[in-house]
Coordinates of C-alpha atoms and ligand atoms in Angstrom, one line a residue:
M756 CA -31.1 -12.6 -5.2
Q757 CA -33.0 -10.2 -7.3
N758 CA -31.1 -8.6 -10.1
R759 CA -31.3 -4.9 -9.7
N760 CA -29.7 -1.9 -11.4
H761 CA -28.3 1.0 -9.5
T762 CA -26.7 4.2 -10.9
S763 CA -24.0 6.4 -9.4
D764 CA -21.5 8.9 -10.8
V765 CA -18.4 7.0 -9.8
L766 CA -18.3 3.4 -8.6
I767 CA -15.2 2.5 -6.6
I768 CA -14.4 -1.2 -6.5
G769 CA -12.6 -2.0 -3.2
Q770 CA -12.6 -0.3 0.1
G771 CA -9.0 -0.7 1.0
I772 CA -6.7 2.2 1.5
A773 CA -6.9 3.7 -2.0
G774 CA -10.7 3.2 -2.4
A775 CA -11.6 4.8 0.9
A776 CA -9.2 7.7 0.4
L777 CA -10.5 8.3 -3.2
A778 CA -14.1 8.4 -2.0
L779 CA -13.2 11.0 0.6
F780 CA -11.3 13.2 -1.9
L781 CA -14.1 12.8 -4.5
Q782 CA -16.6 14.0 -2.0
R783 CA -14.4 17.0 -1.3
A784 CA -14.4 17.7 -5.0
G785 CA -18.2 17.5 -5.1
I786 CA -18.3 14.2 -7.0
D787 CA -20.7 11.5 -5.8
S788 CA -19.3 8.0 -5.4
A789 CA -20.3 4.7 -4.0
I790 CA -17.9 1.8 -2.9
C791 CA -18.4 -1.9 -3.6
E792 CA -16.2 -4.1 -1.3
A793 CA -15.9 -7.8 -1.7
R794 CA -15.5 -8.6 2.0
P795 CA -18.6 -9.4 3.9
S796 CA -18.0 -6.7 6.6
N797 CA -16.5 -3.3 7.0
E798 CA -14.8 -4.6 10.2
N799 CA -11.7 -5.6 8.4
A800 CA -9.0 -6.3 11.0
E801 CA -6.8 -8.3 8.7
G802 CA -3.3 -7.5 7.8
Y803 CA -0.2 -6.8 9.8
F804 CA 1.5 -3.4 9.8
L805 CA 3.0 -1.0 7.4
Y806 CA 5.2 2.1 7.3
L807 CA 3.4 5.3 6.4
A808 CA 6.0 7.6 5.0
P809 CA 6.0 11.4 5.4
N810 CA 4.4 11.7 1.9
G811 CA 1.6 9.4 2.9
M812 CA 1.1 11.1 6.2
N813 CA 0.8 14.4 4.3
V814 CA -2.1 13.0 2.2
L815 CA -3.8 12.0 5.4
R816 CA -3.2 15.4 6.9
D817 CA -5.0 16.9 3.8
L818 CA -8.0 14.7 4.8
D819 CA -7.7 15.9 8.4
L820 CA -6.8 12.4 9.5
G821 CA -3.2 12.9 10.4
A822 CA -3.8 13.1 14.2
A823 CA -6.2 10.1 14.2
T824 CA -3.6 8.0 12.3
R825 CA -0.7 9.0 14.5
D826 CA -2.6 8.1 17.6
G827 CA -1.4 4.7 18.8
A828 CA 1.1 4.3 15.9
I829 CA 4.9 3.8 16.5
H830 CA 6.7 7.1 16.0
T831 CA 10.0 5.8 14.6
T832 CA 13.2 7.8 14.8
G833 CA 14.9 6.1 11.9
I834 CA 16.1 2.8 10.5
E835 CA 19.1 0.8 11.8
F836 CA 20.7 -2.0 9.8
Y837 CA 22.6 -4.9 11.4
N838 CA 24.6 -7.7 9.9
R839 CA 24.3 -11.4 10.8
R840 CA 26.7 -10.9 13.8
G841 CA 24.6 -8.1 15.3
R842 CA 27.0 -5.4 14.3
R843 CA 25.3 -2.1 13.4
I844 CA 26.4 -1.4 9.8
A845 CA 24.4 1.7 8.9
A846 CA 21.6 3.9 10.2
M847 CA 19.2 6.5 8.8
D848 CA 17.9 9.2 11.1
N849 CA 14.3 10.3 10.5
S850 CA 14.1 12.7 13.5
G851 CA 14.2 15.8 11.2
D852 CA 11.3 14.6 9.0
T853 CA 8.7 16.8 10.5
A854 CA 10.8 19.9 9.9
A855 CA 11.8 18.7 6.4
Y856 CA 8.5 17.4 5.1
G857 CA 5.8 18.7 7.4
A858 CA 5.0 15.2 8.7
A859 CA 7.0 12.3 10.2
G860 CA 6.5 8.7 9.1
V861 CA 4.9 6.1 11.4
V862 CA 4.7 2.4 11.7
L863 CA 1.1 1.3 12.3
K864 CA -1.2 -1.7 12.0
R865 CA -2.9 -1.8 8.7
A866 CA -6.2 -2.5 10.4
R867 CA -5.8 0.8 12.3
L868 CA -5.2 2.8 9.2
H869 CA -8.1 1.1 7.5
R870 CA -10.4 1.8 10.4
V871 CA -9.6 5.5 10.4
L872 CA -10.4 5.7 6.7
R873 CA -13.4 3.4 6.8
D874 CA -15.0 5.2 9.8
T875 CA -14.5 8.6 8.1
V876 CA -16.2 7.2 4.9
R877 CA -19.1 6.1 7.1
D878 CA -19.3 9.4 9.0
R879 CA -19.4 11.3 5.7
A880 CA -22.3 9.2 4.5
I881 CA -20.6 7.8 1.5
P882 CA -22.5 4.6 0.4
V883 CA -20.5 1.4 0.9
H884 CA -21.9 -2.0 -0.3
T885 CA -20.2 -4.9 1.3
N886 CA -20.3 -8.5 0.0
A887 CA -20.1 -7.0 -3.4
K888 CA -17.4 -8.9 -5.3
L889 CA -16.8 -7.6 -8.8
V890 CA -16.8 -10.3 -11.4
H891 CA -17.4 -8.6 -14.7
L892 CA -17.5 -5.2 -16.4
E893 CA -19.3 -4.1 -19.5
Q894 CA -18.6 -0.7 -21.0
R895 CA -21.2 1.2 -23.0
S896 CA -20.9 4.6 -24.6
D897 CA -22.4 6.4 -21.7
A898 CA -21.9 4.2 -18.7
V899 CA -20.2 1.1 -17.3
E900 CA -22.2 -1.9 -15.9
A901 CA -20.5 -3.8 -13.1
R902 CA -21.6 -7.3 -12.3
F903 CA -21.1 -8.9 -8.9
A904 CA -20.6 -12.4 -7.7
D905 CA -24.2 -12.5 -6.2
G906 CA -25.6 -11.7 -9.6
T907 CA -26.5 -8.1 -8.9
T908 CA -25.4 -5.3 -11.2
R909 CA -24.7 -1.6 -10.8
S910 CA -24.1 1.0 -13.4
A911 CA -22.1 4.2 -13.2
A912 CA -20.6 6.9 -15.3
L913 CA -17.1 5.8 -14.3
V914 CA -15.7 2.7 -12.5
I915 CA -12.5 3.0 -10.6
G916 CA -10.6 -0.2 -9.7
A917 CA -9.2 0.2 -6.2
D918 CA -9.3 -3.6 -5.7
G919 CA -5.6 -4.3 -4.9
I920 CA -2.8 -6.1 -6.5
H921 CA -5.0 -9.0 -7.9
S922 CA -7.5 -6.5 -9.3
R923 CA -10.5 -8.0 -11.0
T924 CA -11.2 -4.5 -12.5
R925 CA -7.8 -4.7 -14.2
S926 CA -8.3 -8.1 -15.7
A927 CA -11.8 -7.1 -16.9
A928 CA -10.9 -3.7 -18.4
L929 CA -7.3 -4.4 -19.5
P930 CA -7.2 -8.1 -20.3
D931 CA -3.7 -7.8 -21.8
A932 CA -2.2 -6.4 -18.6
P933 CA 0.6 -8.5 -17.1
A934 CA 0.0 -10.5 -13.9
P935 CA 1.8 -9.4 -10.7
A936 CA 5.4 -10.8 -10.6
Y937 CA 6.9 -12.8 -7.8
V938 CA 10.0 -11.0 -6.3
G939 CA 11.8 -14.0 -4.8
L940 CA 10.8 -13.6 -1.2
V941 CA 8.1 -15.1 1.0
D942 CA 6.9 -12.7 3.6
S943 CA 5.9 -13.6 7.1
G944 CA 5.2 -11.6 10.3
G945 CA 3.3 -10.9 13.4
F946 CA 3.0 -9.2 16.7
A947 CA 4.7 -10.4 20.0
S948 CA 4.5 -9.1 23.5
V949 CA 8.1 -8.7 24.8
P950 CA 7.8 -6.1 27.6
H951 CA 11.5 -6.1 28.4
L952 CA 12.2 -4.7 24.9
R953 CA 10.4 -1.4 25.8
D954 CA 13.8 0.4 26.0
M955 CA 14.4 -0.4 22.3
V956 CA 11.6 1.9 21.3
G957 CA 12.8 4.3 18.5
P958 CA 14.2 3.0 15.2
Q959 CA 13.0 0.2 13.0
R960 CA 15.7 -2.5 13.1
M961 CA 16.6 -4.4 10.0
V962 CA 18.9 -7.5 10.3
F963 CA 20.6 -9.2 7.3
G964 CA 20.3 -12.6 8.9
R965 CA 22.2 -15.8 7.9
R966 CA 19.3 -17.3 5.9
A967 CA 16.5 -14.7 6.0
F968 CA 16.0 -11.0 6.6
F969 CA 14.4 -9.9 9.8
S970 CA 12.9 -6.5 10.9
Y971 CA 11.4 -5.5 14.2
T972 CA 10.0 -2.3 15.7
V973 CA 9.0 -1.9 19.3
H974 CA 5.8 -0.2 20.4
P975 CA 6.0 1.7 23.7
S976 CA 3.6 -0.9 25.2
G977 CA 6.2 -3.6 24.6
E978 CA 4.4 -5.1 21.7
V979 CA 6.9 -5.9 18.9
Y980 CA 5.9 -5.6 15.2
W981 CA 8.1 -7.9 13.1
F982 CA 8.5 -9.5 9.7
S983 CA 10.8 -12.0 8.2
N984 CA 11.6 -12.1 4.5
V985 CA 12.5 -15.6 3.5
P986 CA 14.3 -16.1 0.1
V987 CA 12.6 -18.8 -2.0
A988 CA 14.0 -18.8 -5.6
T989 CA 10.8 -19.9 -7.4
E990 CA 7.3 -18.9 -6.6
P991 CA 5.7 -21.5 -4.3
E992 CA 2.8 -23.1 -6.2
R993 CA -0.7 -22.4 -4.9
G994 CA -1.4 -24.3 -1.7
T995 CA 2.2 -25.1 -1.0
L996 CA 2.6 -22.6 1.8
E997 CA -0.8 -23.4 3.3
R998 CA 0.2 -27.1 3.5
I999 CA 3.2 -26.3 5.7
G1000 CA 0.8 -25.4 8.5
A1001 CA 1.2 -22.8 11.3
E1002 CA 3.4 -24.9 13.7
G1003 CA 5.6 -26.1 10.9
W1004 CA 6.2 -22.6 9.5
H1005 CA 6.9 -21.2 13.0
A1006 CA 9.5 -23.9 13.6
H1007 CA 10.9 -23.2 10.1
L1008 CA 11.3 -19.5 10.9
L1009 CA 13.1 -20.4 14.2
H1010 CA 15.4 -22.6 12.3
L1011 CA 16.1 -20.0 9.6
H1012 CA 17.1 -17.5 12.2
E1013 CA 19.3 -19.8 14.2
G1014 CA 22.6 -18.1 14.9
D1015 CA 21.2 -14.6 14.1
P1016 CA 21.5 -12.0 16.8
E1017 CA 18.8 -11.9 19.6
P1018 CA 16.1 -10.9 20.2
I1019 CA 15.0 -12.3 16.9
R1020 CA 14.3 -15.9 18.0
E1021 CA 12.8 -14.6 21.2
I1022 CA 10.4 -12.4 19.3
I1023 CA 9.4 -15.3 17.0
G1024 CA 9.1 -17.7 19.9
R1025 CA 6.8 -15.3 21.8
T1026 CA 4.4 -15.1 18.8
P1027 CA 1.7 -17.7 18.8
P1028 CA 2.3 -19.9 15.7
H1029 CA -1.4 -19.5 14.5
A1030 CA -0.8 -15.7 14.4
V1031 CA 2.1 -15.9 11.9
D1032 CA 0.9 -15.8 8.3
K1033 CA 3.0 -16.2 5.2
W1034 CA 2.6 -15.1 1.6
P1035 CA 4.7 -14.7 -1.5
L1036 CA 5.7 -11.1 -2.2
R1037 CA 4.7 -9.8 -5.6
D1038 CA 4.8 -6.4 -7.4
L1039 CA 3.5 -4.9 -10.6
P1040 CA 6.4 -3.1 -12.2
T1041 CA 4.6 -1.5 -15.1
L1042 CA 1.3 -1.7 -17.0
P1043 CA 0.8 -0.7 -20.6
R1044 CA -2.1 1.5 -19.5
W1045 CA -4.0 2.4 -16.3
H1046 CA -7.3 3.1 -17.9
A1047 CA -9.6 2.0 -20.7
G1048 CA -12.8 3.8 -21.7
R1049 CA -14.7 4.7 -18.6
V1050 CA -12.6 2.5 -16.3
C1051 CA -9.4 3.5 -14.4
L1052 CA -7.2 1.8 -11.8
V1053 CA -5.8 3.3 -8.6
G1054 CA -3.5 2.1 -5.8
D1055 CA -2.1 -1.4 -5.9
A1056 CA -4.4 -2.3 -8.8
A1057 CA -2.3 0.1 -11.0
H1058 CA 1.1 0.1 -9.3
A1059 CA 1.8 -2.5 -6.6
T1060 CA 5.3 -2.3 -5.0
S1061 CA 6.8 -4.9 -2.8
P1062 CA 6.9 -3.8 0.9
S1063 CA 10.7 -3.3 0.5
S1064 CA 10.0 0.3 -0.5
G1065 CA 8.0 1.2 2.6
Q1066 CA 5.8 3.1 0.1
G1067 CA 2.8 0.9 -0.9
A1068 CA 0.1 2.6 1.3
S1069 CA 1.7 6.1 0.8
L1070 CA 1.7 5.8 -3.0
A1071 CA -1.9 4.5 -2.9
L1072 CA -3.0 7.6 -0.9
E1073 CA -1.1 9.9 -3.2
S1074 CA -2.7 8.4 -6.3
A1075 CA -6.2 8.5 -4.7
M1076 CA -5.7 12.2 -4.1
M1077 CA -4.3 12.9 -7.6
L1078 CA -7.1 11.0 -9.4
A1079 CA -9.8 12.9 -7.5
K1080 CA -8.0 16.1 -8.3
C1081 CA -7.8 15.2 -12.0
L1082 CA -11.5 14.3 -12.1
R1083 CA -12.3 17.6 -10.5
D1084 CA -10.2 19.7 -12.8
E1085 CA -10.3 18.2 -16.2
P1086 CA -13.2 18.7 -18.6
D1087 CA -13.9 15.0 -19.2
H1088 CA -13.0 11.6 -17.9
Q1089 CA -10.6 10.8 -20.7
S1090 CA -8.3 13.8 -20.1
A1091 CA -8.6 13.2 -16.3
F1092 CA -7.4 9.6 -16.6
Q1093 CA -4.7 10.6 -19.1
R1094 CA -3.4 13.4 -16.8
F1095 CA -3.6 11.1 -13.8
E1096 CA -1.6 8.4 -15.4
A1097 CA 1.0 10.8 -16.9
S1098 CA 1.6 12.5 -13.6
R1099 CA 1.9 9.4 -11.5
R1100 CA 3.5 6.7 -13.6
P1101 CA 7.2 7.9 -13.5
R1102 CA 7.1 8.3 -9.8
V1103 CA 5.5 5.0 -8.9
E1104 CA 7.6 3.0 -11.4
D1105 CA 10.8 4.5 -9.9
V1106 CA 9.7 3.4 -6.4
I1107 CA 8.7 -0.1 -7.5
A1108 CA 12.1 -0.5 -9.2
Q1109 CA 13.9 0.7 -6.1
A1110 CA 11.9 -1.7 -4.0
R1111 CA 13.1 -4.6 -6.3
R1112 CA 16.7 -3.5 -5.7
N1113 CA 16.2 -3.3 -1.9
G1114 CA 14.6 -6.7 -2.0
N1115 CA 17.5 -8.3 -3.8
H1116 CA 19.9 -7.1 -1.0
K1117 CA 17.8 -9.2 1.4
I1118 CA 18.8 -12.4 -0.2
P1119 CA 21.7 -13.7 1.9
N1120 CA 25.1 -14.2 0.2
P1121 CA 28.1 -14.4 2.5
V1122 CA 30.6 -12.9 0.0
A1123 CA 28.3 -10.1 -1.2
G1124 CA 27.4 -9.6 2.4
V1125 CA 30.9 -8.5 3.4
V1126 CA 30.8 -5.9 0.5
R1127 CA 27.3 -4.9 1.5
D1128 CA 28.4 -4.3 5.1
M1129 CA 31.2 -2.0 3.9
L1130 CA 29.2 -0.2 1.3
L1131 CA 25.7 0.2 2.8
P1132 CA 26.6 3.5 4.7
V1133 CA 27.8 4.9 1.4
F1134 CA 24.7 3.7 -0.5
L1135 CA 22.5 5.3 2.1
R1136 CA 24.4 8.6 1.9
L1137 CA 24.1 8.5 -1.9
G1138 CA 20.4 7.5 -1.7
A1139 CA 19.6 10.3 0.6
R1140 CA 18.6 12.6 -2.2
E1141 CA 16.3 10.0 -3.7
A1142 CA 14.8 9.5 -0.2
R1143 CA 14.2 13.2 0.1
R1144 CA 12.5 13.2 -3.3
T1145 CA 10.3 10.3 -2.3
H1146 CA 9.3 11.6 1.1
G1147 CA 9.1 15.2 0.1
H1148 CA 6.6 14.6 -2.8
R1149 CA 3.5 16.8 -2.2
I1150 CA 0.3 17.0 -4.2
R1151 CA -1.4 20.3 -3.6
W1152 CA -5.2 20.0 -3.6
H1153 CA -5.8 23.6 -4.5
D1154 CA -3.3 24.4 -7.3
T1155 CA -5.7 23.9 -10.1
R1156 CA -4.7 24.3 -13.7
P1157 CA -6.4 27.3 -15.2
R1158 CA -9.4 26.0 -17.2
A1159 CA -10.0 27.4 -20.7
R1160 CA -13.1 29.6 -20.7
N1161 CA -15.0 27.5 -23.2
E1162 CA -14.0 24.2 -21.6
Q1163 CA -17.0 22.0 -20.9
R1164 CA -17.4 18.9 -18.8
D1165 CA -18.3 15.7 -20.7
S1166 CA -22.1 15.7 -20.5
T1167 CA -22.2 11.9 -20.4
T1168 CA -20.0 11.3 -17.4
G1169 CA -22.7 12.5 -15.1
L1170 CA -20.1 14.3 -13.0
R1171 CA -21.5 17.3 -11.2
E1172 CA -20.2 20.7 -12.2
M1173 CA -18.0 22.0 -9.4
E1174 CA -16.9 25.3 -7.9
A1175 CA -13.3 26.0 -8.9
Ligands
FAD506 C1 -6.6 -7.9 4.0 C2 -5.4 -7.1 3.6 C3 -4.3 -7.2 4.4 C4 -3.1 -6.5 4.1 N1 -2.1 -6.5 5.0 C5 -1.0 -5.8 4.7 C6 0.1 -5.8 5.6 O1 0.1 -6.5 6.7 N2 1.2 -5.1 5.3 C7 1.3 -4.3 4.2 O2 2.3 -3.6 3.9 N3 0.3 -4.3 3.3 C8 -0.8 -5.0 3.5 N4 -1.9 -5.0 2.6 C9 -1.7 -4.3 1.4 C10 -1.8 -2.8 1.5 O3 -3.0 -2.5 2.2 C11 -1.7 -2.2 0.2 O4 -0.5 -2.6 -0.5 C12 -1.7 -0.7 0.1 O5 -2.3 -0.1 1.3 C13 -2.4 -0.2 -1.1 O6 -3.8 -0.3 -0.9 P1 -5.0 -0.5 -2.0 O7 -6.2 0.1 -1.4 O8 -4.5 -0.2 -3.3 O9 -5.2 -2.1 -1.9 P2 -5.7 -3.0 -0.8 O10 -5.4 -2.5 0.5 O11 -5.2 -4.4 -1.1 O12 -7.3 -3.0 -0.9 C14 -8.0 -3.6 -1.9 C15 -9.5 -3.8 -1.5 O13 -10.2 -4.3 -2.6 C16 -11.1 -5.3 -2.2 N5 -11.3 -6.2 -3.4 C17 -10.5 -7.1 -3.9 N6 -11.0 -7.7 -5.0 C18 -12.3 -7.2 -5.1 C19 -13.4 -7.4 -6.0 N7 -13.3 -8.3 -7.0 N8 -14.5 -6.7 -5.8 C20 -14.7 -5.8 -4.8 N9 -13.6 -5.6 -3.9 C21 -12.5 -6.2 -4.0 C22 -10.3 -6.0 -1.1 O14 -11.1 -6.8 -0.2 C23 -9.7 -4.8 -0.4 O15 -10.5 -4.3 0.6 C24 -3.0 -5.7 2.9 C25 -4.2 -5.7 2.0 C26 -5.3 -6.4 2.4 C27 -6.5 -6.3 1.4

């Protein structure tokens, strides 16, 4: 393929949740961007489901996408925790979230959230280049040149890595950054049609099973969204999980949940084996820096949490909004990146650490389990304030810091001057 050069103000690497949201907020700020996505098509139906917390929903509401996202999602009423014998040991009620935070959390398919964002990017005429897998970055004094797997290059005033937990942008711009860390659990999940469970619509149910942790949430249609977290002490080597095969893993899950309360095995049994994927869970507790020169990271590329926080997508949305806001308000890209990192780092690192602690509780231990059964309601009550802080976090798009009169934008970033 011909090697061509293209120029834009901001080049976003990755059209996942963070990349798409960032492009939309940048457009609102009057900053031109283009997205380069490694996948061959925009029609990305991959992934299972995720919880979008009130704080994430509020970011989507700011993009006028709240209603579109809630449509078809599961409107949960809370979380119920059960022990291995099926006894309910604790519960969290979310029914007051709309009144408390302005938005309630939902459980929805990742593909659905991705489609809402991706279609909006398309409708707002933001350029997206698919089949554009970043392989290399070269920083110059006035621009960054990005090279892609097909040999093409693009240059931009700024490059933002929104390319997920295994970010190539991160390894190119911050070569000393630590790799993601395995958290001791292999995740697995799927969707099953179990119409007779329709009357269980409401809470997410979490079960501390005998050998693995299981969660399920019922859609009003009778489709059940479920996952199982399987403790595996050391990270499986590359290829190990794939070699087990779909039928073998499905049988393994049924075995692991033997003796656990129904409908766990019924749900697994009603899921076609080929539709049950498995992957080691990793996080990225801290990075020395989130930016270098004209390159900055956002979303999982900067701060991946394990799903045990229920905050991965919500934090990615918040960070996308905050980064766009900083680029809008600060006089140059250095101060924008610094302010962005300083404002986000404490919050996201707190959530990632909390997710680690939550994940450790999922590793079965009969003795500790008895103590957990007794203390979980107490922990939940004590953790309520932390949950309120996490869910109540709100970034205000319009509360700009007053700009000094003589403050100038960096003439080399190419960012357009904006209305305040
Ligand atoms: C296919 C897929 C399925 C997922 N499924 C689930 C799920 O079931 N449950 C869950 O909780 N979370 C899932 N996640 C993760 C979840 O979306 C993120 O944790 C969270 O939403 C933060 O989003 P992000 O935009 O930072 O990263 P991501 O959503 O991971 O998006 C990163 C994007 O960057 C692209 N990309 C990666 N490398 C390059 C490169 N070198 N060049 C260009 N583009 C690149 C990827 O294709 C992807 O579109 C999934 C992510 C992906 C990519």
